[in-house]
Coordinates of C-alpha atoms and ligand atoms in Angstrom, one line a residue:
X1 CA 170.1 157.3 11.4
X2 CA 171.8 158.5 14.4
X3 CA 173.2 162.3 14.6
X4 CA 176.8 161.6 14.4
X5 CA 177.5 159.3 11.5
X6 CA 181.2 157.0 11.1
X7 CA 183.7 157.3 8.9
X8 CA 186.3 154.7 8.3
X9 CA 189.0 155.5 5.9
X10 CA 191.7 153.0 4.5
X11 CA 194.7 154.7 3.4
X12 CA 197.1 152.9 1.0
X13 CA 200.4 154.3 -1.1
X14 CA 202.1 157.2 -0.7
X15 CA 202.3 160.0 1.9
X16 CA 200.0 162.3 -0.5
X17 CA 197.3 159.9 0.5
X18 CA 197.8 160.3 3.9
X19 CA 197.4 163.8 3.5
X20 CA 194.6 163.9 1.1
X21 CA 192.5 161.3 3.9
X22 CA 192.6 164.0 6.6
X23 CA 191.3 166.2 4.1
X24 CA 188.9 163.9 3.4
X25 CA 187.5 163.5 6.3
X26 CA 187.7 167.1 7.4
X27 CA 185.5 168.1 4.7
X28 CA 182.7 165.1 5.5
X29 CA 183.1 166.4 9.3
X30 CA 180.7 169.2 7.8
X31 CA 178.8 166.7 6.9
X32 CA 178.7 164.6 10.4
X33 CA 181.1 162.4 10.1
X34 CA 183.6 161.4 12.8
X35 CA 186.5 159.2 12.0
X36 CA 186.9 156.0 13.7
X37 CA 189.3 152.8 13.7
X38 CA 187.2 150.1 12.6
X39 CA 185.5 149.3 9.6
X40 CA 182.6 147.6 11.4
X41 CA 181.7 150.6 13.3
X42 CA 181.3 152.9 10.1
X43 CA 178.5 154.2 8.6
X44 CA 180.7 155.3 5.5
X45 CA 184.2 153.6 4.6
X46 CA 186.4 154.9 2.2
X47 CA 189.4 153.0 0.7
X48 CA 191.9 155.5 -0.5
X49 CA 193.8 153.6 -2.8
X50 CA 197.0 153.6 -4.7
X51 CA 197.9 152.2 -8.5
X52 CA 201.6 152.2 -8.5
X53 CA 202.6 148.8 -8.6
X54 CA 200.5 145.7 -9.8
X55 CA 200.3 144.1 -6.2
X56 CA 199.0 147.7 -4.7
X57 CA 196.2 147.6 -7.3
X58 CA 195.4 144.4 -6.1
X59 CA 195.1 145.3 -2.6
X60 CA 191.8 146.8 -3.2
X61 CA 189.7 144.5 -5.0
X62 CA 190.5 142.1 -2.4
X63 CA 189.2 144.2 0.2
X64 CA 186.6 144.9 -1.4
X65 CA 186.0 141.6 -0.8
X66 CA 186.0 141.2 2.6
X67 CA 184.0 144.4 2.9
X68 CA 181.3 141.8 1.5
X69 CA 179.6 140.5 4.0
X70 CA 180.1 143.8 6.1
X71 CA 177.5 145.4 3.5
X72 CA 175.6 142.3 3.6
X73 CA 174.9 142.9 7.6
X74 CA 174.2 146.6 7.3
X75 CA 173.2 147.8 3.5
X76 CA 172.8 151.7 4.8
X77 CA 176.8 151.5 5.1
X78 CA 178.6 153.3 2.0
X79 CA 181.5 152.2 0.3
X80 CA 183.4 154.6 -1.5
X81 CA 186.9 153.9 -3.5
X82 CA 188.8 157.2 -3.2
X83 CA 192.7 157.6 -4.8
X84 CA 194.8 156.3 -7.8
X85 CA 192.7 153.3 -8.5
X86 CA 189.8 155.2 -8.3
X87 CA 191.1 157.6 -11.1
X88 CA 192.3 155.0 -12.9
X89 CA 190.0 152.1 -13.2
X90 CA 187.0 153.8 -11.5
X91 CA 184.4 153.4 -14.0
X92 CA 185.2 149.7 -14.0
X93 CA 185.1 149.6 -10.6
X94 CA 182.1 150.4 -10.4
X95 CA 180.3 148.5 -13.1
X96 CA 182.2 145.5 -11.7
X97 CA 181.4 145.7 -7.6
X98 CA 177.7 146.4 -7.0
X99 CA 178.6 147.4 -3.5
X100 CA 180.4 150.3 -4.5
X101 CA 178.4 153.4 -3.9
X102 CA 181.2 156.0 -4.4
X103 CA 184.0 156.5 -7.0
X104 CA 185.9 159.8 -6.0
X105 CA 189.6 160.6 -7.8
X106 CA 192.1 162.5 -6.4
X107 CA 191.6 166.1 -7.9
X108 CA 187.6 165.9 -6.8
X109 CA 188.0 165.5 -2.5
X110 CA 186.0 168.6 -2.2
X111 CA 183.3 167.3 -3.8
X112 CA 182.8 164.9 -1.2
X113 CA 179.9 166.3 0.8
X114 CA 178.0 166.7 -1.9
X115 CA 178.2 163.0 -3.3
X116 CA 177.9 161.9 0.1
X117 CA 174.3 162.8 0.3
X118 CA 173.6 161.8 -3.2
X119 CA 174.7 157.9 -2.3
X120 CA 172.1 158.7 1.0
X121 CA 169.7 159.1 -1.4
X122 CA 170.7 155.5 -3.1
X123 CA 172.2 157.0 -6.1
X124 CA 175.6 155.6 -7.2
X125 CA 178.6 158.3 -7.9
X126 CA 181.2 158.4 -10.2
X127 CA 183.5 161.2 -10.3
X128 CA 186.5 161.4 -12.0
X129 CA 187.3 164.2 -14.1
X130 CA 190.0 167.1 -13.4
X131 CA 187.9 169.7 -12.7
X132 CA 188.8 173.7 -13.0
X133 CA 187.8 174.5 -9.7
X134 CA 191.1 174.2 -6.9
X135 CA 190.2 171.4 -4.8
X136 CA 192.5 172.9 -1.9
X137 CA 190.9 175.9 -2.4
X138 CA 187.2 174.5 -2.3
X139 CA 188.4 172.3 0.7
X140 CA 187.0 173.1 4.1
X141 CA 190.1 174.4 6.2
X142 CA 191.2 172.3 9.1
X143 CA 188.2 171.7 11.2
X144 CA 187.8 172.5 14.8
X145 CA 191.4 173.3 17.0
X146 CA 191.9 169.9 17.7
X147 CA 195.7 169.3 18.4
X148 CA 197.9 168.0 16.3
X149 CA 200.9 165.3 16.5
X150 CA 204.1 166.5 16.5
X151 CA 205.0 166.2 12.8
X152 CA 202.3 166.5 10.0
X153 CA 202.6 166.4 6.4
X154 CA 201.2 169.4 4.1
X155 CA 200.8 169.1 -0.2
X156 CA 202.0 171.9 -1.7
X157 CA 202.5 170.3 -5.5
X158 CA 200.2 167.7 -6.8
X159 CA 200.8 165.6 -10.2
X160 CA 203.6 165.0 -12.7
X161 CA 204.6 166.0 -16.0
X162 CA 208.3 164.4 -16.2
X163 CA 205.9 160.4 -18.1
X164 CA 208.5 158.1 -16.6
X165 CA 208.3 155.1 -19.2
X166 CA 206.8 152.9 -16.0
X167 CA 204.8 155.1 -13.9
X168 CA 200.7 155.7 -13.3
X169 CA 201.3 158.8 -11.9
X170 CA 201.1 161.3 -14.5
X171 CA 197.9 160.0 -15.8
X172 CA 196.0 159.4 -11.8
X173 CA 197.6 162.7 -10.5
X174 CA 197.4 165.0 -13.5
X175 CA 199.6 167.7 -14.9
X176 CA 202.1 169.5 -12.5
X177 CA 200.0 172.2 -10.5
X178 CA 201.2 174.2 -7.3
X179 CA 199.1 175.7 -4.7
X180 CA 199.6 179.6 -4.0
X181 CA 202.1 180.6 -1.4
X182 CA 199.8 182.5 1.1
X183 CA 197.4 179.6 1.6
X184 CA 200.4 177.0 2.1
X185 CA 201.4 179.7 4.5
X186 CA 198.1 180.1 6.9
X187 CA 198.0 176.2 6.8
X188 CA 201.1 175.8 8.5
X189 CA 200.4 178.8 11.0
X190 CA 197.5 176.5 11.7
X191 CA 199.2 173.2 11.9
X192 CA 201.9 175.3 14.4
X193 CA 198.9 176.7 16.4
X194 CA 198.2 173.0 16.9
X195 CA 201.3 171.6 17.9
X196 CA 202.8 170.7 15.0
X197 CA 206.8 171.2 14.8
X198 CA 207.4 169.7 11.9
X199 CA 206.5 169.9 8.2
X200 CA 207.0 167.8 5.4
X201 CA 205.9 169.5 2.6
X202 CA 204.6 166.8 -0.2
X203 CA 204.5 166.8 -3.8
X204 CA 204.4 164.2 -6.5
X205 CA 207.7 166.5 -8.0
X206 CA 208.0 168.7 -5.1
X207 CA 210.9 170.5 -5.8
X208 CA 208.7 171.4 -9.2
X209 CA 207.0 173.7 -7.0
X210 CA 206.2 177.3 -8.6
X211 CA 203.4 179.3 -7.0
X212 CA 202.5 182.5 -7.0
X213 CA 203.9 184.4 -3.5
X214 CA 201.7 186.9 -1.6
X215 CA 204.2 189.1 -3.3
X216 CA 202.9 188.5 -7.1
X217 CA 206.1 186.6 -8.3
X218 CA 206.5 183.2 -8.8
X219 CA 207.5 181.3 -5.8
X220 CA 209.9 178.7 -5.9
X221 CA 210.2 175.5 -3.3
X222 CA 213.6 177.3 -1.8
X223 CA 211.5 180.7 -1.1
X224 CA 208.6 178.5 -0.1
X225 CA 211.0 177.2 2.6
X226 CA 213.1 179.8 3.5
X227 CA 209.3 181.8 4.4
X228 CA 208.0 178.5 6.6
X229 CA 211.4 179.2 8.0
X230 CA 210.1 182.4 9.5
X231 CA 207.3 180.7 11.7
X232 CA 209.0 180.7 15.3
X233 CA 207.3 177.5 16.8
X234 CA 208.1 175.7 13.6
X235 CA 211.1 174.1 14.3
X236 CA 211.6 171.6 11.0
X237 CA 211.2 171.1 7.2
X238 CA 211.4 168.7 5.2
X239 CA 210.0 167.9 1.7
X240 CA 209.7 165.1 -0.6
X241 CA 209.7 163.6 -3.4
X242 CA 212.2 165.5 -5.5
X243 CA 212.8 165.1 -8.9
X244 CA 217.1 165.3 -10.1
X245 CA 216.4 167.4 -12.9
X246 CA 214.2 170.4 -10.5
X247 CA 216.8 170.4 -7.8
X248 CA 217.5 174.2 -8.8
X249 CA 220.6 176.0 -7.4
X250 CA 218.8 178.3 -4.7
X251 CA 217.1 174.7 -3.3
X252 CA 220.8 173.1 -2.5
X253 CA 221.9 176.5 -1.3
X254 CA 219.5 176.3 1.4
X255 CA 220.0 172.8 2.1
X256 CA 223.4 174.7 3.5
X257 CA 222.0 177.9 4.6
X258 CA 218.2 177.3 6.6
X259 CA 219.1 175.8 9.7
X260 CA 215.3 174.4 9.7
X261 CA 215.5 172.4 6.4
X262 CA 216.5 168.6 7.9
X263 CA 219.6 167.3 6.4
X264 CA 218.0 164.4 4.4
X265 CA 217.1 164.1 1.1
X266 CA 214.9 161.4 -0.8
X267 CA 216.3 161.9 -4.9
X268 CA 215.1 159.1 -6.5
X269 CA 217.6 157.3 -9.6
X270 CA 215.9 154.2 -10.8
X271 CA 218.5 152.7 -12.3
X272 CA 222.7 153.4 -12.5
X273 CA 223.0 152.7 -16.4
X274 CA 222.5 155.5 -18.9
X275 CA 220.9 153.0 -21.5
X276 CA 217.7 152.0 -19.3
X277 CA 217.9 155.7 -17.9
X278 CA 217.0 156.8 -21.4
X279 CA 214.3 153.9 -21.9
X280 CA 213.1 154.7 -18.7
X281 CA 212.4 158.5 -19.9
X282 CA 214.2 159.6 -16.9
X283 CA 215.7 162.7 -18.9
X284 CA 218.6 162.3 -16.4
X285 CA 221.9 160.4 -16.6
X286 CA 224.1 159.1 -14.5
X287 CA 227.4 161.6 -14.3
X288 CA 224.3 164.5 -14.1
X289 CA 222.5 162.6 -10.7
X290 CA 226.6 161.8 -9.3
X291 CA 227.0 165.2 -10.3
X292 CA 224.4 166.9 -8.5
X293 CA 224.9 164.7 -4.9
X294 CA 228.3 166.1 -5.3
X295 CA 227.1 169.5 -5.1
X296 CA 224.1 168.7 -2.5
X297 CA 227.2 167.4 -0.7
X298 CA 229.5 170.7 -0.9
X299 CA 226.5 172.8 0.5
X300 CA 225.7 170.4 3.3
X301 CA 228.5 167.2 3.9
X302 CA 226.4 165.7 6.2
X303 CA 223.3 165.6 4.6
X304 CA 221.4 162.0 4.4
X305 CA 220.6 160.5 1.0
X306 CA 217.8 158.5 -0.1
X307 CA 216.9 157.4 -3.4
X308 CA 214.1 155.0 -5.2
X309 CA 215.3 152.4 -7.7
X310 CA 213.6 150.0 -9.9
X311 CA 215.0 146.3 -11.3
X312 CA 213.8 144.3 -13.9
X313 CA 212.9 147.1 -16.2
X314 CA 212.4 145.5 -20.0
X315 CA 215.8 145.0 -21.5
X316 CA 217.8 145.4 -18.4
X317 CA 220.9 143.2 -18.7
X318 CA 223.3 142.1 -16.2
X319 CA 225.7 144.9 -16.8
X320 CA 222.7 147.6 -16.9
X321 CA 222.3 146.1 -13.2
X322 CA 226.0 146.2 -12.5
X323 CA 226.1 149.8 -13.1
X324 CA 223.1 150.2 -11.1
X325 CA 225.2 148.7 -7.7
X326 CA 228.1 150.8 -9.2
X327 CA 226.2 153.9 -8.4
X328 CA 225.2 152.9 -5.1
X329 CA 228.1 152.3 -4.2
X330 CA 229.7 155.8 -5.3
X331 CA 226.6 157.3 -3.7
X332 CA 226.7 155.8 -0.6
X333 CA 223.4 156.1 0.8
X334 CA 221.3 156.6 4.5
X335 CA 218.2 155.0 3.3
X336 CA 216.7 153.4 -0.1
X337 CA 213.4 152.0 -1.3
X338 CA 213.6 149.2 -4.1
X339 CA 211.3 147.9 -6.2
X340 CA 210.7 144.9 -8.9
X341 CA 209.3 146.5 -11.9
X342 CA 205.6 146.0 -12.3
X343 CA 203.9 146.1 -16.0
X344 CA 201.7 149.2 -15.7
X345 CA 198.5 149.1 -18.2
X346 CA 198.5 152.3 -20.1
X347 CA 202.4 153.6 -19.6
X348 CA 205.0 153.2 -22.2
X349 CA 207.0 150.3 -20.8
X350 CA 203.9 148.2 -21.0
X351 CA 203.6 148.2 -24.7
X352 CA 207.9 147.2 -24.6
X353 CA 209.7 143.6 -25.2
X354 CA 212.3 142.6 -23.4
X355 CA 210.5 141.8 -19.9
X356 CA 212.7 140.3 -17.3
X357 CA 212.2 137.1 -15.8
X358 CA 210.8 137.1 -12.9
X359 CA 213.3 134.8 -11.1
X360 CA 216.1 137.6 -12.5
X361 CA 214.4 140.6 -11.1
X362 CA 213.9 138.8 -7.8
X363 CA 217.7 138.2 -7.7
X364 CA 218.9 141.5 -8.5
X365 CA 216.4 143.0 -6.0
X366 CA 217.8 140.8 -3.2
X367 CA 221.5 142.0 -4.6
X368 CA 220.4 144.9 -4.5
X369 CA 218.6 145.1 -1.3
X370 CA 221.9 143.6 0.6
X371 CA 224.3 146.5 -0.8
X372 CA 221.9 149.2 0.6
X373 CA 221.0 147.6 3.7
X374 CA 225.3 147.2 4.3
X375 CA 225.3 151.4 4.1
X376 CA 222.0 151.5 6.0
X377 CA 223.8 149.8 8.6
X378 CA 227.0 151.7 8.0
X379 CA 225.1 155.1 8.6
X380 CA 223.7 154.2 11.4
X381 CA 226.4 152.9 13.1
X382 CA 228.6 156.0 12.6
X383 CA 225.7 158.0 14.5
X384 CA 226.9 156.4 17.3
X385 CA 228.7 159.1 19.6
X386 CA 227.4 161.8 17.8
X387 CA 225.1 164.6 18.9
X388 CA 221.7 165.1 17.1
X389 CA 218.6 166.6 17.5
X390 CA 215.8 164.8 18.0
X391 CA 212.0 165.7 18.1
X392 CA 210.0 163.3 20.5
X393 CA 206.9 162.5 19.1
X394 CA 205.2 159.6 21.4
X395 CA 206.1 157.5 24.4
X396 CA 208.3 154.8 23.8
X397 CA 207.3 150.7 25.2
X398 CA 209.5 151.0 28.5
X399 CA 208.2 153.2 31.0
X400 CA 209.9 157.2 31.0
X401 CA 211.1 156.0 27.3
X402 CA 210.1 158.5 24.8
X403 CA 210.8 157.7 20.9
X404 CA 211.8 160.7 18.6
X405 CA 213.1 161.3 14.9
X406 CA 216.7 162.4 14.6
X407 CA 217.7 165.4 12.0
X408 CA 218.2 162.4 9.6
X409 CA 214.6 160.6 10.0
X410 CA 216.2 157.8 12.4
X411 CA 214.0 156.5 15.0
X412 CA 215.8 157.5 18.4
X413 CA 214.8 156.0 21.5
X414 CA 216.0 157.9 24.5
X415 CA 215.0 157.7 28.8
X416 CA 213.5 161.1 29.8
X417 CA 210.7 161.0 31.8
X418 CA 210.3 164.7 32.0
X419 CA 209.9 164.7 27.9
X420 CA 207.3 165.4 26.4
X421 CA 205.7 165.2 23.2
X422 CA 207.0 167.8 20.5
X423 CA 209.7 168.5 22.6
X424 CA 212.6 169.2 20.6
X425 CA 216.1 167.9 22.6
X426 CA 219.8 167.6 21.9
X427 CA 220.3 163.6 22.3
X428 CA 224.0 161.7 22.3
X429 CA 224.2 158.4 20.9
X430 CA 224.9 155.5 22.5
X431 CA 223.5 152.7 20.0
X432 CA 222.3 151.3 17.2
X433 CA 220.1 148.5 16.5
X434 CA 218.6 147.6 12.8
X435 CA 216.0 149.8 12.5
X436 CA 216.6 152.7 15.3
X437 CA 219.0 153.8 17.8
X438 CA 219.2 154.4 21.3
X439 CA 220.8 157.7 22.9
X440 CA 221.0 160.2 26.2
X441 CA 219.9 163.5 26.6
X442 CA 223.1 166.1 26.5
Ligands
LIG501 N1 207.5 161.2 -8.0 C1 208.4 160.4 -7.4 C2 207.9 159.0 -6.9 C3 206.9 158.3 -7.7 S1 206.3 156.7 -7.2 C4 209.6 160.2 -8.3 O1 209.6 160.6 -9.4 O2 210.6 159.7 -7.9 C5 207.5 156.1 -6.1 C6 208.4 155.1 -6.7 O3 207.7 153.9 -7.1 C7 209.2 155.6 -7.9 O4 210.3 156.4 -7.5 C8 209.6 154.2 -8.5 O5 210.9 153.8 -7.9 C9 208.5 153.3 -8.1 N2 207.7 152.9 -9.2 C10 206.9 153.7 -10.0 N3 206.3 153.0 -10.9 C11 206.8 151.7 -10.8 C12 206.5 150.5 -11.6 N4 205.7 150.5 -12.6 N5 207.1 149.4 -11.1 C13 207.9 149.4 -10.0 N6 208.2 150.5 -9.3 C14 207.6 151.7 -9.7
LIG502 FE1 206.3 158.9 -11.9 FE2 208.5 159.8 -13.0 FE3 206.6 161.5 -12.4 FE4 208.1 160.3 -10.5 S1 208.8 161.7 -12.1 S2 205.9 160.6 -10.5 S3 208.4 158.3 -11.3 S4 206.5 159.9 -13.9
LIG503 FE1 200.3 155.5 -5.3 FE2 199.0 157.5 -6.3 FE3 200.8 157.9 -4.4 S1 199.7 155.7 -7.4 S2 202.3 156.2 -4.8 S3 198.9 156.8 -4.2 S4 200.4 159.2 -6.2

């Protein structure tokens, strides 16, 4: 085998997985792996899955089936299943698809090398449990200087302990645990040393965050933010997801105060009626969420909202939905992500009666869908004349075009062929089309 060995990785789900595959494949670059962009080139290929919904479980077998005759043509390539699926149904996974060599969850990346050279030697690996040991921690720290886009993404928070009647997470991801202060810290000196001007800080319940600080005390997300504040060539923060019931007072106070923490903000509701709220397990309500925008409203009026919401949950009735486009209405919001309910083996909600017809949940989705895409539009359209700033992150399709993300996560398209990338400029307005907008530098 040559030297320098291949590394494909697939990355499905959420933006933890994007993070957790750069890990991944710094820590097998120790073991002589360089990443490439094509599965037929790789010596290795790792599918880093996720188990949210039905149809993103799916995803993986049926790759795994067109990774078939790939194996077929070259049986030294490795095929490992990395992620949610991998915590969940590994063990099946692998008694069911011989050509999996490699079964890795979540909380067991640093592991990696290791079980790397054990499928070299043809053994098959399974490797699943929570271990003690902090997989951050253990992780090799970011490789050689390469550079860095503009905007990267940085865990701080990993799993959940909220057991939302419908959701996988809590049982893939594990119990709430936070990485130390100092270590977030250096890795975003790091990340700045490379380029990077922006951070999204990533949890699973990220505003759950509690560390321990360099100090001794325990660290909350706003003191976590306000000291990333500190680091001059770091110009932005953002985080995500939060949680409505862990958006403590210091965290909105900042969203006024720390000119560096973007005015956006993904809460996620589910649903606008108190009844499914409480089936749902969602230890929220609806005046308390209304409540709470209101406040994250007085401390910053123009910040953007986003929010998650599910339809079809068992037992939702027409009027359950009703209040649901009630609320979406009163919040008025920048951006939203919907979803159909999807029967998760091994959550609550599975075991419930009451399921919604298909053909209803499409519906409501669609009704659904409509309303927020009206206020998506509405948003964007009132950007229009207004200033913003904007941090340019790659050249856009028309020559001296370079494309951006606005304070509120817009893309911004704007002619400046003097940019350059991770340049952070003042931009005007001057249009909006469905899915970005156009402006001048001011
Ligand atoms: N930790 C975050 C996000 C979790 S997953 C939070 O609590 O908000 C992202 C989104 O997927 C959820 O907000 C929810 O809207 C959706 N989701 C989770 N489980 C689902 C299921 N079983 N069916 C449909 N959507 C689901
Ligand atoms: Fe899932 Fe609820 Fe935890 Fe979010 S808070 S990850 S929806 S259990
Ligand atoms: Fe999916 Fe796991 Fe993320 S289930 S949404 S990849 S935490």
């Amino acid at each position: 085998m040559s030297e320098t060995k291949k590394l494909y990785i697939r990355t499905y789900g959420c933006q933890m997985n994007v993070y957790d595959s750069e890990r991944m494949a710094e820590a097998l670059g120790g073991s002589g792996y360089t990443e490439v962009s094509s599965p037929e080139e790789a010596d290795m290929i790792l599918l880093n899955t996720c188990h949210i919904r039905e149809k993103a479980a799916e995803k993986v077998y049926s790759e795994l089936g067109r990774l078939r005759s790939l194996k077929n043509e070259k049986p030294e390539l490795k095929i490992g299943v990395a992620g949610c699926v991998a915590q969940a149904e590994g063990a099946e996974i692998m008694a069911r698809q011989p050509l999996v060599d490699l079964v890795v969850g979540p909380q067991s990346y640093h592991r990696l090398p290791d079980m790397e050279a054990r499928t070299r030697r043809g053994e098959k690996v399974l490797e699943t449990e929570f271990p003690e040991d902090d997989k951050f921690e253990t992780l090799k720290t970011r490789g050689p200087k390469a550079r860095r886009a503009p905007a990267a993404f940085l865990t701080v928070q990993e799993g959940c302990d909220k057991f939302c009647a419908f959701c996988v997470v809590p049982y893939t991801r594990g119990a709430e645990v936070s990485r130390p202060a100092d270590r977030i810290l250096a890795e975003a000196r790091d990340l700045v040393s490379r380029g990077v001007r922006e951070i999204t800080l990533l949890g699973q319940n990220v505003n759950a965050y509690h560390g321990s600080g360099p100090d001794g005390r325990d660290w909350g997300l706003a003191r976590l933010v306000r000291s990333l504040a500190e680091i001059d060539d770091l110009k932005r923060i953002r985080f995500t997801t939060s949680h409505p019931n862990d958006m403590e007072d210091d965290l909105i106070a900042a969203h006024g105060d720390c000119d560096k923490l973007m005015p956006y903000l993904h809460l996620p509701v589910q649903s606008g009626s108190n009844r499914i709220l409480k089936r749902m397990n969602r230890s929220h309500d609806r005046d308390s969420y209304l409540r709470l925008i209101e406040r994250i409203r007085a401390a910053r009026p123009d910040i953007a909202m986003s929010g998650d919401f599910i339809v079809g949950f068992p037992e939702e009735t027409d009027a359950d939905f009703q209040a649901t486009l009630d609320l979406v209405r009163e919040v008025n919001y920048a951006t939203a992500f919907t979803f159909k309910y999807s029967t998760r083996p091994g959550t609550p909600a599975a075991e419930r009666s009451g399921q919604v017809p298909p053909e209803v949940a499409a519906e409501r989705l669609g009704a659904l869908q409509a309303l927020l895409a009206e206020q998506q539009q509405a948003f964007m359209q009132g950007m229009v004349g207004r200033e913003v700033g904007v941090l340019f992150e790659k050249a856009g399709r028309h020559p001296g075009q370079m494309v951006g993300k606005s304070d509120y996560l817009h893309a911004v398209h704007v002619h400046g062929p003097a940019l350059k990338e991770g340049d952070l400029r003042r931009v005007r307005i001057t249009s909006a089309g469905p899915n970005s907008l156009a402006g001048e530098l001011v």
